[in-house]
Every structure is written in C-alpha cells, then in structure tokens.
CSV table of C-alpha atoms in Angstrom, one decimal:
chain,number,residue,atom,x,y,z
A,1,SER,CA,32.1,178.1,146.2
A,2,LEU,CA,33.2,176.0,149.2
A,3,GLY,CA,36.7,176.6,150.4
A,4,HIS,CA,39.4,174.1,149.5
A,5,GLU,CA,40.1,173.6,153.2
A,6,ARG,CA,36.5,172.4,153.9
A,7,LYS,CA,36.6,170.0,151.0
A,8,ALA,CA,39.9,168.7,152.1
A,9,ALA,CA,38.7,168.3,155.7
A,10,ALA,CA,35.7,166.4,154.5
A,11,ALA,CA,37.8,164.1,152.3
A,12,GLU,CA,40.2,163.5,155.2
A,13,LEU,CA,37.4,162.7,157.6
A,14,ARG,CA,35.9,160.4,155.0
A,15,ALA,CA,39.3,158.6,154.6
A,16,LEU,CA,39.7,158.3,158.4
A,17,ARG,CA,36.2,157.0,158.9
A,18,ARG,CA,36.8,154.4,156.2
A,19,ALA,CA,40.1,153.4,157.8
A,20,LEU,CA,38.6,153.1,161.3
A,21,GLY,CA,35.7,151.2,159.8
A,22,ALA,CA,38.0,148.7,158.3
A,23,LEU,CA,39.6,148.1,161.7
A,24,GLY,CA,36.2,147.1,163.1
A,25,ASP,CA,35.5,147.5,166.8
A,26,VAL,CA,39.1,147.4,168.0
A,27,GLU,CA,38.9,148.9,171.5
A,28,GLN,CA,42.2,150.7,171.4
A,29,PHE,CA,40.9,153.0,168.6
A,30,GLY,CA,38.0,154.3,170.7
A,31,ASN,CA,39.6,157.7,171.3
A,32,GLU,CA,40.3,158.1,167.6
A,33,ARG,CA,36.6,157.4,166.8
A,34,ARG,CA,35.5,160.0,169.4
A,35,ALA,CA,38.0,162.5,167.9
A,36,LEU,CA,36.7,161.8,164.4
A,37,ASP,CA,33.1,162.3,165.6
A,38,ALA,CA,34.1,165.6,167.2
A,39,HIS,CA,35.8,166.8,164.0
A,40,SER,CA,32.8,165.8,162.0
A,41,SER,CA,30.5,167.7,164.3
A,42,ALA,CA,32.7,170.8,164.0
A,43,LEU,CA,32.7,170.6,160.2
A,44,ARG,CA,28.9,170.2,160.1
A,45,ALA,CA,28.6,173.3,162.4
A,46,ALA,CA,30.9,175.2,160.0
A,47,LEU,CA,28.9,174.1,157.0
A,48,LYS,CA,25.5,174.9,158.4
A,49,PRO,CA,25.4,178.6,157.8
A,50,LEU,CA,26.8,178.0,154.3
A,51,LEU,CA,24.0,175.6,153.6
A,52,VAL,CA,21.3,177.9,154.9
A,53,GLU,CA,22.7,180.7,152.8
A,54,ALA,CA,22.9,178.5,149.7
A,55,LEU,CA,19.3,177.3,150.2
A,56,THR,CA,18.0,180.7,150.9
A,57,THR,CA,19.6,182.2,147.8
A,58,ARG,CA,18.8,179.1,145.8
A,59,ASP,CA,22.4,178.7,144.8
A,60,SER,CA,22.3,175.3,143.0
A,61,ASP,CA,26.0,174.8,142.6
A,62,GLU,CA,26.8,175.6,146.3
A,63,THR,CA,23.9,173.4,147.4
A,64,ARG,CA,25.1,170.5,145.3
A,65,ASP,CA,28.7,170.9,146.7
A,66,LEU,CA,27.3,171.0,150.3
A,67,LEU,CA,25.1,168.0,149.7
A,68,GLN,CA,28.1,166.1,148.5
A,69,LEU,CA,30.1,167.0,151.6
A,70,TYR,CA,27.2,166.1,153.9
A,71,ASP,CA,26.9,162.8,152.1
A,72,GLU,CA,30.6,162.1,152.4
A,73,MET,CA,30.3,162.8,156.2
A,74,GLY,CA,27.3,160.5,156.4
A,75,SER,CA,25.1,163.4,157.4
A,76,SER,CA,22.6,163.6,154.6
A,77,GLU,CA,19.8,163.7,157.3
A,78,THR,CA,21.3,167.0,158.5
A,79,PHE,CA,21.2,168.4,155.0
A,80,SER,CA,17.5,167.3,154.7
A,81,ALA,CA,16.6,168.8,158.0
A,82,LEU,CA,18.1,172.1,157.1
A,83,TYR,CA,16.5,172.1,153.7
A,84,ASN,CA,13.1,171.4,155.1
A,85,GLU,CA,13.4,174.0,157.9
A,86,THR,CA,14.4,176.7,155.4
A,87,ARG,CA,11.7,175.9,152.9
A,88,GLU,CA,9.0,175.4,155.6
A,89,GLN,CA,9.7,178.9,156.9
A,90,GLU,CA,9.2,180.2,153.3
A,91,LEU,CA,5.8,178.5,153.0
A,92,LEU,CA,4.8,179.8,156.4
A,93,ALA,CA,5.8,183.3,155.3
A,94,VAL,CA,3.4,183.0,152.4
A,95,TRP,CA,0.5,182.3,154.9
A,96,ARG,CA,1.5,185.1,157.2
A,97,GLU,CA,1.8,187.6,154.2
A,98,GLN,CA,-1.6,186.5,152.9
A,99,GLN,CA,-3.1,186.8,156.4
A,100,ALA,CA,-1.6,190.3,156.8
A,101,ALA,CA,-3.0,191.4,153.4
A,102,ALA,CA,-6.4,190.0,154.3
A,103,ALA,CA,-6.4,191.9,157.7
A,104,ALA,CA,-5.3,195.1,156.0
A,105,THR,CA,-8.3,195.2,153.7
A,106,SER,CA,-10.8,197.9,154.7
A,107,GLY,CA,-14.3,197.0,155.6
A,108,ALA,CA,-15.5,193.4,156.1
A,109,PRO,CA,-12.9,190.7,156.6
A,110,GLN,CA,-12.1,188.7,153.6
A,111,PRO,CA,-14.1,185.4,153.5
A,112,LEU,CA,-12.2,182.3,154.6
A,113,LEU,CA,-12.7,180.6,151.3
A,114,ALA,CA,-11.1,183.6,149.5
A,115,GLN,CA,-8.2,183.6,152.0
A,116,LEU,CA,-7.6,179.9,151.5
A,117,THR,CA,-7.8,180.1,147.7
A,118,THR,CA,-5.3,182.9,147.6
A,119,PHE,CA,-3.0,181.0,149.9
A,120,TYR,CA,-3.4,177.8,148.0
A,121,ASP,CA,-2.6,179.6,144.7
A,122,ALA,CA,0.5,181.2,146.2
A,123,ALA,CA,1.7,178.0,147.9
A,124,ALA,CA,1.1,175.9,144.8
A,125,ALA,CA,3.1,178.3,142.7
A,126,GLN,CA,6.0,178.3,145.2
A,127,LEU,CA,5.9,174.5,145.3
A,128,ARG,CA,6.0,174.3,141.5
A,129,ASP,CA,9.0,176.6,141.5
A,130,GLU,CA,10.6,174.5,144.3
A,131,ALA,CA,10.0,171.2,142.4
A,132,GLN,CA,11.8,172.7,139.4
A,133,TRP,CA,14.7,174.0,141.5
A,134,LEU,CA,15.1,170.6,143.2
A,135,ALA,CA,15.1,168.8,139.9
A,136,ASP,CA,17.8,171.1,138.6
A,137,THR,CA,19.8,170.9,141.8
A,138,LEU,CA,19.6,167.5,143.4
A,139,PRO,CA,20.5,164.2,141.9
A,140,GLY,CA,18.3,161.1,141.2
A,141,ALA,CA,15.2,160.5,143.2
A,142,MET,CA,16.2,163.0,145.9
A,143,PRO,CA,14.0,165.9,144.6
A,144,ALA,CA,10.8,163.9,144.9
A,145,ALA,CA,11.6,162.7,148.4
A,146,ALA,CA,12.6,166.3,149.4
A,147,LEU,CA,9.4,167.8,148.1
A,148,ALA,CA,7.2,165.1,149.7
A,149,ALA,CA,8.9,165.7,153.1
A,150,LEU,CA,8.5,169.4,152.7
A,151,GLY,CA,4.8,169.1,151.9
A,152,VAL,CA,4.3,167.0,155.1
A,153,ARG,CA,6.2,169.4,157.3
A,154,ALA,CA,4.5,172.4,155.8
A,155,LEU,CA,1.0,171.0,156.3
A,156,ALA,CA,1.9,170.1,159.9
A,157,ALA,CA,3.3,173.6,160.6
A,158,LEU,CA,0.2,175.2,159.0
A,159,TYR,CA,-2.3,173.1,161.0
A,160,GLU,CA,-2.6,175.6,163.9
A,161,PRO,CA,-2.7,178.8,161.9
A,162,LEU,CA,-5.3,177.2,159.5
A,163,ALA,CA,-7.4,175.9,162.4
A,164,GLY,CA,-7.3,179.4,164.0
A,165,ALA,CA,-8.5,180.9,160.8
A,166,VAL,CA,-11.3,178.4,160.5
A,167,HIS,CA,-12.3,179.0,164.1
A,168,ASP,CA,-12.3,182.8,163.6
A,169,ALA,CA,-14.4,182.5,160.5
A,170,LEU,CA,-16.9,180.2,162.3
A,171,GLU,CA,-17.1,182.8,165.1
A,172,ARG,CA,-17.9,185.5,162.6
A,173,VAL,CA,-20.6,183.4,161.0
A,174,ASP,CA,-22.0,182.7,164.4
A,175,GLU,CA,-22.0,186.4,165.4
A,176,ALA,CA,-23.6,187.3,162.1
A,177,ALA,CA,-26.3,184.7,162.6
A,178,ARG,CA,-27.0,186.0,166.1
A,179,LEU,CA,-27.1,189.5,164.8
A,180,ASP,CA,-29.5,188.5,162.0
A,181,ALA,CA,-31.7,186.7,164.6
A,182,LEU,CA,-31.8,189.9,166.8
A,183,ILE,CA,-32.7,192.0,163.8
A,184,ALA,CA,-35.4,189.6,162.8
A,185,ALA,CA,-36.7,189.5,166.4
A,186,ARG,CA,-36.6,193.3,166.6
A,187,GLY,CA,-38.5,193.5,163.3
A,188,ALA,CA,-41.2,191.1,164.6
A,189,THR,CA,-42.0,193.2,167.5
C-alpha cells in the first residue's frame, strides 16, 4: 500500500493548490506556484514506478489508491497515459508471441487468416479480462473510457505489424502464383 508520507504529501499539495487558487492570480505568489508545480512533478515521478508496478501486477487496491492521488494532484491524464502504455505493450506482446509461434511452425508458413484469427481470439480474451479488471478497479464511467482509449491505441500500434504481415502474405501468394505459372508453362512444353 502507498506510504503514509506520499498520501500526506499529496494531501498537502492539494491543500496548497486550493489555497493558492483561492488567492487568484496575485503576482507575489508566483514563486510559491512554481514551487508547488515542482513538488507536484517530483511526487508524480515518485509515484510513476508504483503505478506501473500496480498496473503490471493488476493490484486493484494499489491502483485505486494511486488513481486517487493522481486525481488529487490534477494529473489523471498522467494516470491514463501510464495505464494505456502498460496495457498497449501487453497487447503488442500477444501479437509478437503469436507471430513467433507462427514462425516456429515447421513446413509452410501459417496462413495469414489463421494468424489473424489466433491473434484476434487471444486479444479478445485479454480485452474481456481487462474490461472485468477495470470494472472491479476503477470508479464510475472510467472503465469504459479507459478500455475505449486502449482499443484505439492498440489498433494504432498494431497498424504497422499487421500491414507487414499482410504484405508478406501477399508476396507469398504472388510467389506461389508465379511458381504455378512456371510449372504450368513447363508442363505445356
């Protein structure tokens, strides 16, 4: 669980931010605002590895505590970015593992449709598990928003690898067609 010091620091930063906010744009408090921003940045930097670990291990309680701290600091976008980065890498790993397994098969390469079906099934199962974890972990409408953002990021990240796989499959089809044409020509003579 998060250390008492970090929770206390986040609470203190929140109170200071509220107090400075109540003062408005009084010029003489500019240094205090900059110091507050620096302390907030330092706290976010200290929390980042904890959040990555909580997300990686799917520690719901720790994730909720960290989300609360990020929200209190006004940094929920940092939380969302780290969540998406962590989960995107997991989905990309599913693709890489599936590609490695397809390449390791002896004989002819696995047809692209079979590769895509295998990947889709694995990714869909992972996203179903993720949807349940999000619903159990995050409050309100946040799970749906997080899952939608993850889907968009994952598809964008998979564009190049999938395009490469389609290109390779089309080249194999083209090579096979040329080979068939050569065999047919050879048989005609």
